[in-house]
PDB file of C-alpha atoms in Angstrom:
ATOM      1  CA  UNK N 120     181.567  93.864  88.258  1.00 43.00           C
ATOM      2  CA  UNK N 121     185.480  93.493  87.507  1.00 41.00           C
ATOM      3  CA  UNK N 122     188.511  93.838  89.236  1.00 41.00           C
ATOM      4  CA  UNK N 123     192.178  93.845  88.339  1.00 36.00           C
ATOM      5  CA  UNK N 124     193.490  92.283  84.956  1.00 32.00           C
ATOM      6  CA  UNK N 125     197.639  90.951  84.204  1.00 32.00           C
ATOM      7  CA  UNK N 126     199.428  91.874  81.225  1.00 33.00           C
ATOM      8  CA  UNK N 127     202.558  89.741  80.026  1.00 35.00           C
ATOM      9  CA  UNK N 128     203.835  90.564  76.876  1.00 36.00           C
ATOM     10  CA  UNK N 129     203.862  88.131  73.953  1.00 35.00           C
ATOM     11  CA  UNK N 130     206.872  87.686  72.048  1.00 35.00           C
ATOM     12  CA  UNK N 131     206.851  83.963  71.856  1.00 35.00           C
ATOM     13  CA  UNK N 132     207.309  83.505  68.097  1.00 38.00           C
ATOM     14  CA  UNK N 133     210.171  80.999  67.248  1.00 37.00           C
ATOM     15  CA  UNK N 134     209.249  77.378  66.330  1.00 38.00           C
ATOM     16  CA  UNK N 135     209.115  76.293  70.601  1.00 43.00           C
ATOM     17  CA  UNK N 136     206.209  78.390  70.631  1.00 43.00           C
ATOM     18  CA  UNK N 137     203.934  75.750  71.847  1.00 47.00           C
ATOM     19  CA  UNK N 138     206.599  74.767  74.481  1.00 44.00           C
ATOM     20  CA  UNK N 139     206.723  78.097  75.782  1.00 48.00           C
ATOM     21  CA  UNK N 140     203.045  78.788  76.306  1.00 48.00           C
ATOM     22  CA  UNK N 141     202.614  75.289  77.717  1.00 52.00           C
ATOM     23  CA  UNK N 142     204.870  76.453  80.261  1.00 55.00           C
ATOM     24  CA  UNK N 143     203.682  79.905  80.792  1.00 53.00           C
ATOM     25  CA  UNK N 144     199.841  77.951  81.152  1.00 57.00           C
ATOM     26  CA  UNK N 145     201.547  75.901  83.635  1.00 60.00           C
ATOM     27  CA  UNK N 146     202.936  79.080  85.627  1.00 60.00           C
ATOM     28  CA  UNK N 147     199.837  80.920  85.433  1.00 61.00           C
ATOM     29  CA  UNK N 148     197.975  78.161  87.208  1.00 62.00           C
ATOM     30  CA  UNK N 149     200.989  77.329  89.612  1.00 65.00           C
ATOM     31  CA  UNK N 150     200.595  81.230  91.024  1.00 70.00           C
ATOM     32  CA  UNK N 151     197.628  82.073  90.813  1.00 68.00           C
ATOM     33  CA  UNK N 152     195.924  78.774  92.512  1.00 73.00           C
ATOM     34  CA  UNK N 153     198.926  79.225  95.404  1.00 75.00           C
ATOM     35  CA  UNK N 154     196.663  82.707  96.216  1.00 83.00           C
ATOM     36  CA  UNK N 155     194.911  83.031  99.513  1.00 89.00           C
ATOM     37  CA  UNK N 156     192.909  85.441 101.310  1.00 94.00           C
ATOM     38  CA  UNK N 157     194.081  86.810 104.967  1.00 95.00           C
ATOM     39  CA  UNK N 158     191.843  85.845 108.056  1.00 96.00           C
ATOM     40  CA  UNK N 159     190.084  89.086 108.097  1.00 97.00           C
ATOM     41  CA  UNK N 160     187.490  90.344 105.916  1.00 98.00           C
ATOM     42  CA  UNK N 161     188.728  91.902 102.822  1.00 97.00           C
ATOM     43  CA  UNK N 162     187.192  93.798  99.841  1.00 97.00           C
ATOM     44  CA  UNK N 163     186.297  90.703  98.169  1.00 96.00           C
ATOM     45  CA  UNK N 164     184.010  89.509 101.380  1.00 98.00           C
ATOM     46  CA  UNK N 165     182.545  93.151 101.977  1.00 98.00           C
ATOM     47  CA  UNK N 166     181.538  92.741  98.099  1.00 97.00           C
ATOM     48  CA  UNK N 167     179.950  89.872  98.285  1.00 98.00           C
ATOM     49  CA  UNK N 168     177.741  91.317 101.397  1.00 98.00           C
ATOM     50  CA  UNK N 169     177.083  94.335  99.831  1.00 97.00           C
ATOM     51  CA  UNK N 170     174.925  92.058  97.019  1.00 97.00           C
ATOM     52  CA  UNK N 171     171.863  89.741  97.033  1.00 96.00           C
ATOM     53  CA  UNK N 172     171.027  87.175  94.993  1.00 95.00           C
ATOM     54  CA  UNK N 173     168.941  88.866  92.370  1.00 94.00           C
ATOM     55  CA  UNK N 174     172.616  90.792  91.543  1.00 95.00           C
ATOM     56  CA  UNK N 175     175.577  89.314  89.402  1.00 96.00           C
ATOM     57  CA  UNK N 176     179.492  89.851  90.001  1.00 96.00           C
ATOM     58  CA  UNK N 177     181.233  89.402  86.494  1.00 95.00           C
ATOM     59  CA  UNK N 178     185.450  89.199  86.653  1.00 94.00           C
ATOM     60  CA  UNK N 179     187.723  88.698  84.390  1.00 91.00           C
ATOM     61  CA  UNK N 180     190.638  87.505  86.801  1.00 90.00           C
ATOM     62  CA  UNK N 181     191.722  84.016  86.977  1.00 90.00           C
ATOM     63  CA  UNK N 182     192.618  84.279  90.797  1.00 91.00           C
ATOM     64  CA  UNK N 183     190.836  81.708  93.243  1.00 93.00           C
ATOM     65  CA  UNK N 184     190.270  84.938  95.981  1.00 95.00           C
ATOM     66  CA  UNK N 185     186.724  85.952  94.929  1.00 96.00           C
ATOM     67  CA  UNK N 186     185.574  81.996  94.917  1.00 96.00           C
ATOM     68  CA  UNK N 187     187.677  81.853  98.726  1.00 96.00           C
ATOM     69  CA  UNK N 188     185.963  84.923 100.082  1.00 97.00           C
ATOM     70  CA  UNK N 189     182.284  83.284  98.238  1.00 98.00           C
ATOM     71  CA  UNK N 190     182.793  79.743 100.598  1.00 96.00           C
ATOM     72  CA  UNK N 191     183.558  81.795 103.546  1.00 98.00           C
ATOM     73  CA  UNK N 192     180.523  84.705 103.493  1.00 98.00           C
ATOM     74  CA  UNK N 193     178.039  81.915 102.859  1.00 98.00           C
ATOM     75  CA  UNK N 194     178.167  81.020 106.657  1.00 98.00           C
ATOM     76  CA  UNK N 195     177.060  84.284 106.614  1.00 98.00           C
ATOM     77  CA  UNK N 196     173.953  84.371 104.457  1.00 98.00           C
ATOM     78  CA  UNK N 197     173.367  81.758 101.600  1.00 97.00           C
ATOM     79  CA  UNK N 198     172.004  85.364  99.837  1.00 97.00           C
ATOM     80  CA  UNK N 199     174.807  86.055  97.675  1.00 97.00           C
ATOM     81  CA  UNK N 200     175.458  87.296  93.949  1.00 96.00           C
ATOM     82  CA  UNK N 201     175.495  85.398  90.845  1.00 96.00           C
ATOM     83  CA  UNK N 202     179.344  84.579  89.842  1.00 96.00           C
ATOM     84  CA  UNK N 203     180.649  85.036  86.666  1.00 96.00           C
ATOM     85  CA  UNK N 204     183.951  84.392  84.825  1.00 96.00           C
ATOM     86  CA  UNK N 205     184.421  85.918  82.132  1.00 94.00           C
ATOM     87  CA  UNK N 206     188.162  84.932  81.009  1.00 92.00           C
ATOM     88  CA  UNK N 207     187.971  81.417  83.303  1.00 93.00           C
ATOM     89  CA  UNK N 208     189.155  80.672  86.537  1.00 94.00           C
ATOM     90  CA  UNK N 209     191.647  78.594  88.022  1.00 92.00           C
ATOM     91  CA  UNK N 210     189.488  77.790  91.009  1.00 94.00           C
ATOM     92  CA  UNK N 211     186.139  76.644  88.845  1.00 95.00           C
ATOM     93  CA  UNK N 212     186.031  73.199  87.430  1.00 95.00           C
ATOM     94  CA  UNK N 213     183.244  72.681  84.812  1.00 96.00           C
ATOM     95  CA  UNK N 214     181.692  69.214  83.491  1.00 95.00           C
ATOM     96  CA  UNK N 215     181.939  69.630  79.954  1.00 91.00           C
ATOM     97  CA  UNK N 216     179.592  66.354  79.400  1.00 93.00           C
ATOM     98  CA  UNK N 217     176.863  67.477  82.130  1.00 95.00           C
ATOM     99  CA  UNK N 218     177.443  70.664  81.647  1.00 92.00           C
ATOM    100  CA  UNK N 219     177.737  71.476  85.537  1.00 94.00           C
ATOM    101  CA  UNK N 220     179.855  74.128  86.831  1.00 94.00           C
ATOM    102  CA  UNK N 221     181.866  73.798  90.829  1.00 94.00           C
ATOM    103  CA  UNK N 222     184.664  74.598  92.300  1.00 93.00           C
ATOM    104  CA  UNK N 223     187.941  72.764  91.015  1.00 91.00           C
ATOM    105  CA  UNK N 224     188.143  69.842  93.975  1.00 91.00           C
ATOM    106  CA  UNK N 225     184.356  68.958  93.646  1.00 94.00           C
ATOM    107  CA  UNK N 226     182.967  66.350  91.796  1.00 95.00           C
ATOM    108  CA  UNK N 227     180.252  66.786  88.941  1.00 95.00           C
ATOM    109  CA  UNK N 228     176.819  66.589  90.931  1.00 93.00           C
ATOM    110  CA  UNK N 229     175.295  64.395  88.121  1.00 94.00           C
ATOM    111  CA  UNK N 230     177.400  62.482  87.023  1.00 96.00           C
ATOM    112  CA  UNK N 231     180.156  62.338  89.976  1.00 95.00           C
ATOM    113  CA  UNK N 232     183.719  62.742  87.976  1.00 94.00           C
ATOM    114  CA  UNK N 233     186.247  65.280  88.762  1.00 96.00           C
ATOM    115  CA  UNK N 234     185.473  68.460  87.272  1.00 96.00           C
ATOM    116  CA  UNK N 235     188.294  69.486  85.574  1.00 93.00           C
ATOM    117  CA  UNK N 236     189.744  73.184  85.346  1.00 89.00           C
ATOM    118  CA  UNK N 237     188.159  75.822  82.974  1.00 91.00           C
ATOM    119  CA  UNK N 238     189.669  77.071  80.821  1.00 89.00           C
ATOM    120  CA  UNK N 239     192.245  80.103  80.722  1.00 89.00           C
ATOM    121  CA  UNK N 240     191.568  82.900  78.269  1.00 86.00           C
ATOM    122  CA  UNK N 241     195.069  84.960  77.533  1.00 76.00           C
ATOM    123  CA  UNK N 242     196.148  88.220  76.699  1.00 68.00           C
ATOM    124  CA  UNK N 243     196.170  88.355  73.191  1.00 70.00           C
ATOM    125  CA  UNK N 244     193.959  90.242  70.951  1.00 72.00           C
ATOM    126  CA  UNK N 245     192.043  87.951  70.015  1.00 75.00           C
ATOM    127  CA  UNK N 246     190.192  85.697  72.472  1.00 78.00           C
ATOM    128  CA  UNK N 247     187.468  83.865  70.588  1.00 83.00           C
ATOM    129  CA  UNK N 248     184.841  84.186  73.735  1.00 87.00           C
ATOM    130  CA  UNK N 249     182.771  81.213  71.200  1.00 87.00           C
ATOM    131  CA  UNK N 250     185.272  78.743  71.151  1.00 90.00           C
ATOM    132  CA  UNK N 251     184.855  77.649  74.565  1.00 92.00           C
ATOM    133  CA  UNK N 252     181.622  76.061  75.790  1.00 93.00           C
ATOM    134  CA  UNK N 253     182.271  77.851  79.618  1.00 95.00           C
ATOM    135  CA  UNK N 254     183.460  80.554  78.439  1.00 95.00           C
ATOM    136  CA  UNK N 255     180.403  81.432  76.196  1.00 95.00           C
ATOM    137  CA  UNK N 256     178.113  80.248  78.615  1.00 96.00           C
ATOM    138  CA  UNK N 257     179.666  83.090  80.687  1.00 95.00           C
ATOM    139  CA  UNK N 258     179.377  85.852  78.650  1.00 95.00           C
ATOM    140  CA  UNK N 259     175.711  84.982  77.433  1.00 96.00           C
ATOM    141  CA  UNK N 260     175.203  85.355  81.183  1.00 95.00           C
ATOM    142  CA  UNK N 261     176.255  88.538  81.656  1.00 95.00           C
ATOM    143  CA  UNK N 262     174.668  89.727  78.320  1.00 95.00           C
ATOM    144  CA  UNK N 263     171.304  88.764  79.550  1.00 94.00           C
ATOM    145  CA  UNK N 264     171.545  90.798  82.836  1.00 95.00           C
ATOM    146  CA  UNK N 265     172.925  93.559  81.868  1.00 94.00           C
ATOM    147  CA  UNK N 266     170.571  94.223  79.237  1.00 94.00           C
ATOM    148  CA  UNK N 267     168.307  94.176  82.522  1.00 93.00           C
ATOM    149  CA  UNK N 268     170.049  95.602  85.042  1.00 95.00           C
ATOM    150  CA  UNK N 269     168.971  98.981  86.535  1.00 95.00           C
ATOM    151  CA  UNK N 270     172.362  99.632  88.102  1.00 95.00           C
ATOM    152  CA  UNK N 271     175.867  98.835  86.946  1.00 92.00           C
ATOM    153  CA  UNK N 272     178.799  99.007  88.819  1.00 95.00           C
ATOM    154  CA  UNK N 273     182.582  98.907  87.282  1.00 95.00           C
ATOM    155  CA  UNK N 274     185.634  98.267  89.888  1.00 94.00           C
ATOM    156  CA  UNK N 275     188.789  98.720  88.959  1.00 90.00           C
ATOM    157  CA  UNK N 276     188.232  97.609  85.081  1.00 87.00           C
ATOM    158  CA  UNK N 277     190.160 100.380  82.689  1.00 76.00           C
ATOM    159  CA  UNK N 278     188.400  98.961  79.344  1.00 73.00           C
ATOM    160  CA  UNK N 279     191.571  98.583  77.617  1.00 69.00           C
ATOM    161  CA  UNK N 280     192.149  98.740  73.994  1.00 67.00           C
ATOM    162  CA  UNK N 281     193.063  95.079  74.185  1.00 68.00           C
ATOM    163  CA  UNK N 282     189.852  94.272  75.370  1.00 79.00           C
ATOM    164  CA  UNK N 283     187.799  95.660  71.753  1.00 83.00           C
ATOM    165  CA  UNK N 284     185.814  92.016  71.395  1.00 85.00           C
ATOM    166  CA  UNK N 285     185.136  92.508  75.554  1.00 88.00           C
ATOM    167  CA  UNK N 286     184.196  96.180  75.300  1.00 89.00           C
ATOM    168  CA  UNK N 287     181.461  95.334  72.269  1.00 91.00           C
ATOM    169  CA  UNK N 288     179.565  92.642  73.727  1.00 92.00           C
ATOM    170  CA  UNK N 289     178.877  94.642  76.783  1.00 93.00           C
ATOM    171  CA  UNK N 290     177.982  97.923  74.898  1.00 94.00           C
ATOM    172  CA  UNK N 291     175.871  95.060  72.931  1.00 94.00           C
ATOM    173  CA  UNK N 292     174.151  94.231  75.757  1.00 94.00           C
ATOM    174  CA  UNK N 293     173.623  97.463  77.836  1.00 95.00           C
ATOM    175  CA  UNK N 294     172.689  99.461  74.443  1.00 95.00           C
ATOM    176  CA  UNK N 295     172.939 103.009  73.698  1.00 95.00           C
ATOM    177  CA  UNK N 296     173.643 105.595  76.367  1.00 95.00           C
ATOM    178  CA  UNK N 297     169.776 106.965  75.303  1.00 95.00           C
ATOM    179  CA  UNK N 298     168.052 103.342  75.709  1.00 94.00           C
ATOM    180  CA  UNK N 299     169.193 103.615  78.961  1.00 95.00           C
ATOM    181  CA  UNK N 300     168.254 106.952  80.535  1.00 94.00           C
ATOM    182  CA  UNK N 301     166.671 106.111  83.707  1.00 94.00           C
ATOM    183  CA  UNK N 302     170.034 103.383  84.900  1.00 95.00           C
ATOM    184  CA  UNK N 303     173.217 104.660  87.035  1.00 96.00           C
ATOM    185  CA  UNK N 304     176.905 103.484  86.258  1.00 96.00           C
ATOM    186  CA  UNK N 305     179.133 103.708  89.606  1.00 95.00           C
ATOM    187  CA  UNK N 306     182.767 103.198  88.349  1.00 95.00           C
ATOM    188  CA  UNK N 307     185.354 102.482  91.182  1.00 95.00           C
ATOM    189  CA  UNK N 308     188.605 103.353  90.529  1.00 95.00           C
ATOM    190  CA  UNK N 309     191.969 105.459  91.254  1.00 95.00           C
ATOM    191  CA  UNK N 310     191.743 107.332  87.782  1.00 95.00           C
ATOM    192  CA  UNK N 311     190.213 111.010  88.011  1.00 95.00           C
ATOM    193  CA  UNK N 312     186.982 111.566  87.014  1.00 96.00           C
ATOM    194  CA  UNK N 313     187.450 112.936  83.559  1.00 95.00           C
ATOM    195  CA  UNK N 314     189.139 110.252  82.488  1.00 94.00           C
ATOM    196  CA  UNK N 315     187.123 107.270  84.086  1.00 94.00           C
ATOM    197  CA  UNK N 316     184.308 109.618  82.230  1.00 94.00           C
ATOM    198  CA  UNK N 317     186.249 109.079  78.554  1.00 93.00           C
ATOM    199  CA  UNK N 318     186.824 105.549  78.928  1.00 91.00           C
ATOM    200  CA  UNK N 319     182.962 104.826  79.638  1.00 94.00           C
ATOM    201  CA  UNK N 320     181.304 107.289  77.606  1.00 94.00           C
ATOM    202  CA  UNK N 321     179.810 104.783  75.130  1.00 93.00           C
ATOM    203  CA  UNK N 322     177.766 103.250  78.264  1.00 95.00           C
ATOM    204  CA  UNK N 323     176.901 106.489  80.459  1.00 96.00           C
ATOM    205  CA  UNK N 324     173.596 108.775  79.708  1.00 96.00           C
ATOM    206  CA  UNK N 325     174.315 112.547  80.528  1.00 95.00           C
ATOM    207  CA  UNK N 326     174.922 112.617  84.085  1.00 95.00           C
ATOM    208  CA  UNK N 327     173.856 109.071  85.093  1.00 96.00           C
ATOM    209  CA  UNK N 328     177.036 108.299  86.568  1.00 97.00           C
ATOM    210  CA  UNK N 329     179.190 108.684  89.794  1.00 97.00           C
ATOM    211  CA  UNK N 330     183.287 107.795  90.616  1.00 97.00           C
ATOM    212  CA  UNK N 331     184.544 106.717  93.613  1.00 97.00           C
ATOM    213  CA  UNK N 332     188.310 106.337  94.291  1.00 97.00           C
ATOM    214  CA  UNK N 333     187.453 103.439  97.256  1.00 96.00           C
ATOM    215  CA  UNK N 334     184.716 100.754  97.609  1.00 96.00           C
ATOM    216  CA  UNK N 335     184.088 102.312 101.258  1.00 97.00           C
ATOM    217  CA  UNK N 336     183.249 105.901  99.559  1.00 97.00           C
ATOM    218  CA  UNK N 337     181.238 104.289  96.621  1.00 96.00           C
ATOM    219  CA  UNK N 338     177.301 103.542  97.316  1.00 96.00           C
ATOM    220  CA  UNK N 339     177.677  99.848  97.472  1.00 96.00           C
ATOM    221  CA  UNK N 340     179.311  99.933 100.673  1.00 97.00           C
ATOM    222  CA  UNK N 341     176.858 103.239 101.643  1.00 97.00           C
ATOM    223  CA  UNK N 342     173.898 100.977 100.678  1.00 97.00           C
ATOM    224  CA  UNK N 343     174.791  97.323 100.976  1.00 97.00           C
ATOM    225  CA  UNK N 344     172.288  95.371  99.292  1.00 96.00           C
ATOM    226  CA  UNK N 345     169.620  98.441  98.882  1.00 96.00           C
ATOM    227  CA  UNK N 346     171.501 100.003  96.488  1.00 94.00           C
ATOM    228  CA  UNK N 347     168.876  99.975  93.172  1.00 93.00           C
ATOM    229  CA  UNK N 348     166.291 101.397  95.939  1.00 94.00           C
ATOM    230  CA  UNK N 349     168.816 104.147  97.017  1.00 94.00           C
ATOM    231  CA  UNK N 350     169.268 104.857  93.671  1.00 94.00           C
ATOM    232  CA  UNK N 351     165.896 104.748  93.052  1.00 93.00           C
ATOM    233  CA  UNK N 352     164.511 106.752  95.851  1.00 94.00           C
ATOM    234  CA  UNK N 353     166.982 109.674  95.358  1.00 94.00           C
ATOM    235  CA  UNK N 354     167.177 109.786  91.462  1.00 92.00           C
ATOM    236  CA  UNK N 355     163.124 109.065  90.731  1.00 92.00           C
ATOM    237  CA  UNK N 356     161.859 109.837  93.412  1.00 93.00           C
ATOM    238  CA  UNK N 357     163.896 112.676  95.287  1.00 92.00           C
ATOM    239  CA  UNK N 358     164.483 111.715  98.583  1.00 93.00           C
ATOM    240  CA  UNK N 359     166.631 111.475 101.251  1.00 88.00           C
ATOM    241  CA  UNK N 360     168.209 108.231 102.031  1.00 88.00           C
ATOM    242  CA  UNK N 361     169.356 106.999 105.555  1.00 86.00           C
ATOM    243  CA  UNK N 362     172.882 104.464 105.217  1.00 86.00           C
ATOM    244  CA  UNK N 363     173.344 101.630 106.639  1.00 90.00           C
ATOM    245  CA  UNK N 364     176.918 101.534 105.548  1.00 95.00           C
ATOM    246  CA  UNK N 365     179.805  99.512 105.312  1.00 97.00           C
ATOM    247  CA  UNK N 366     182.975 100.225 107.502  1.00 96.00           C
ATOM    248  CA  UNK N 367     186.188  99.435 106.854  1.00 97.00           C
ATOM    249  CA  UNK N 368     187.885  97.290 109.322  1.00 97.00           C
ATOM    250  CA  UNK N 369     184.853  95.450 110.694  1.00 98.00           C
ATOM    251  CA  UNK N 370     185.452  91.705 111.868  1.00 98.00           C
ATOM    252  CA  UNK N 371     183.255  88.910 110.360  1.00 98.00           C
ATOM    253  CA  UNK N 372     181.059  88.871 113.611  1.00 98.00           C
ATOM    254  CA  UNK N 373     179.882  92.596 112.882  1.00 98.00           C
ATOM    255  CA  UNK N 374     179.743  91.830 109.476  1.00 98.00           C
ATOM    256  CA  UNK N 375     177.414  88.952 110.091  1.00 98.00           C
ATOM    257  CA  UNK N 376     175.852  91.103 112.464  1.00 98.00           C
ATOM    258  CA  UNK N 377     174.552  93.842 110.099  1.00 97.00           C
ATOM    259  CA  UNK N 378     174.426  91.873 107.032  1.00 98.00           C
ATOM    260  CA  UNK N 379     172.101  89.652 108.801  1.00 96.00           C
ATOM    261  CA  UNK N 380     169.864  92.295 110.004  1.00 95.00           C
ATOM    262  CA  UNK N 381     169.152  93.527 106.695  1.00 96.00           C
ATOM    263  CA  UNK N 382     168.633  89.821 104.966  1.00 96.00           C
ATOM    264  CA  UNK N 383     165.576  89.551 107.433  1.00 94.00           C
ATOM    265  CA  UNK N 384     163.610  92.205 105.542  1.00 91.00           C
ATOM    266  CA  UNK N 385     164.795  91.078 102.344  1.00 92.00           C
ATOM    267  CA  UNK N 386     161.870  89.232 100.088  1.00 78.00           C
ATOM    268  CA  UNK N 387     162.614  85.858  98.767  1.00 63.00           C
ATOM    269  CA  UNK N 388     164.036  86.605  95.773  1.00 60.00           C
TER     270      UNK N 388
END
């Protein structure tokens, strides 16, 4: 599950280059760690909801907002999705000794130091996913469950041609449009349909697929946290399915209202 992605162009080629990216590392962090989520629920919170814990939210943006909107939805329900960052994230710290992963101001629950600030991958064409212990810790995640997942849902993620290395471990993963003909792709985005149908060919079986220009017309916010046994009933098994949807503009009080009326017929999972 991915969201937005920042191109700056790279023309730093003189002998300061190392200056010059220092610096532009240095800005990166400076804005995007100054980001902050309004009071009111936003897409990232409604997201979060609309998953359980058996799901997984992959990103490749470096902004802290998904992380903010994660601390605040817990006092919600502690029943929330995987998180994982696929280019790093200026809001997780990691313990490269221990090996333990937090958010950047916590401390390292083994060994107690200060986790220190994964690390940044860049837009350039090559990104070396291996180099970095987090990093490929990361992507080995998201590898594993998507090779299982039953549902896959793309928001807002054009699969650029600068993203090759990104595009192939995925399509590694997932397999081959006919390995996977029973699985549904819901792709969230502005783009028509034809195109949005181009870009993802390589992962979509025949007709296994649906568009959605908004998260509030897509089926995650339709089906919060049923949506495999929506798809399920009304693909396999042919049947009507009553929503429970999301709407837009609900306060956190509704929010935690619904969400929590649906988490109480939820299985351990």
């Amino acid at each position: 599950m991915t969201t937005w992605k920042i191109y700056i162009v790279n023309y730093m080629v003189n002998l300061n280059m190392r200056m010059y990216v220092r610096d532009w590392k240095m800005l990166y962090g400076i804005i995007f760690s100054s980001l902050e989520l309004p009071d009111y629920p936003t897409i990232y919170d409604y997201l979060l909801l609309s998953l359980r814990k058996k799901d997984v939210i992959a990103t490749f943006n470096w902004d802290p907002l998904l992380l903010q909107a994660y601390r605040r939805v817990y006092k919600i329900t502690s029943k929330l999705p995987k998180l994982l960052f696929l280019h790093g994230n200026v809001a997780v710290g990691v313990c490269e000794q221990c090996k333990r992963v937090g958010f950047i101001k916590d401390k390292c629950s083994k060994c107690g130091k200060q986790l220190k600030r994964s690390r940044l991958l860049y837009p350039i064409k090559k990104k070396n996913y291996h180099l970095d212990p987090f990093i490929k810790s990361q992507w080995d995640a998201i590898q594993h469950y998507l090779k299982y997942a039953y549902s896959f849902t793309v928001f807002g993620y054009s699969a650029p041609k600068s993203d090759v290395s990104a595009i192939e471990l995925l399509k590694q993963a997932w397999g081959s449009p006919g390995e996977r003909n029973l699985e549904q792709i819901q792709i969230i985005d502005i783009k028509e349909d034809e195109e949005l149908r181009e870009a993802w060919d390589d992962f979509i079986h025949t007709h296994h697929y649906e568009t959605h220009k908004s998260f509030f017309e897509s089926s995650l916010a339709k089906y919060p946290r049923r949506i495999n046994e929506a798809y399920w009933a009304m693909f396999m098994e042919c049947e009507f399915v009553d929503t429970h949807e999301f709407r837009e503009g609900l306060s956190f009080e509704e929010l935690k209202e619904q969400v929590q009326n649906l988490v109480q017929y939820e299985e351990d999972e």
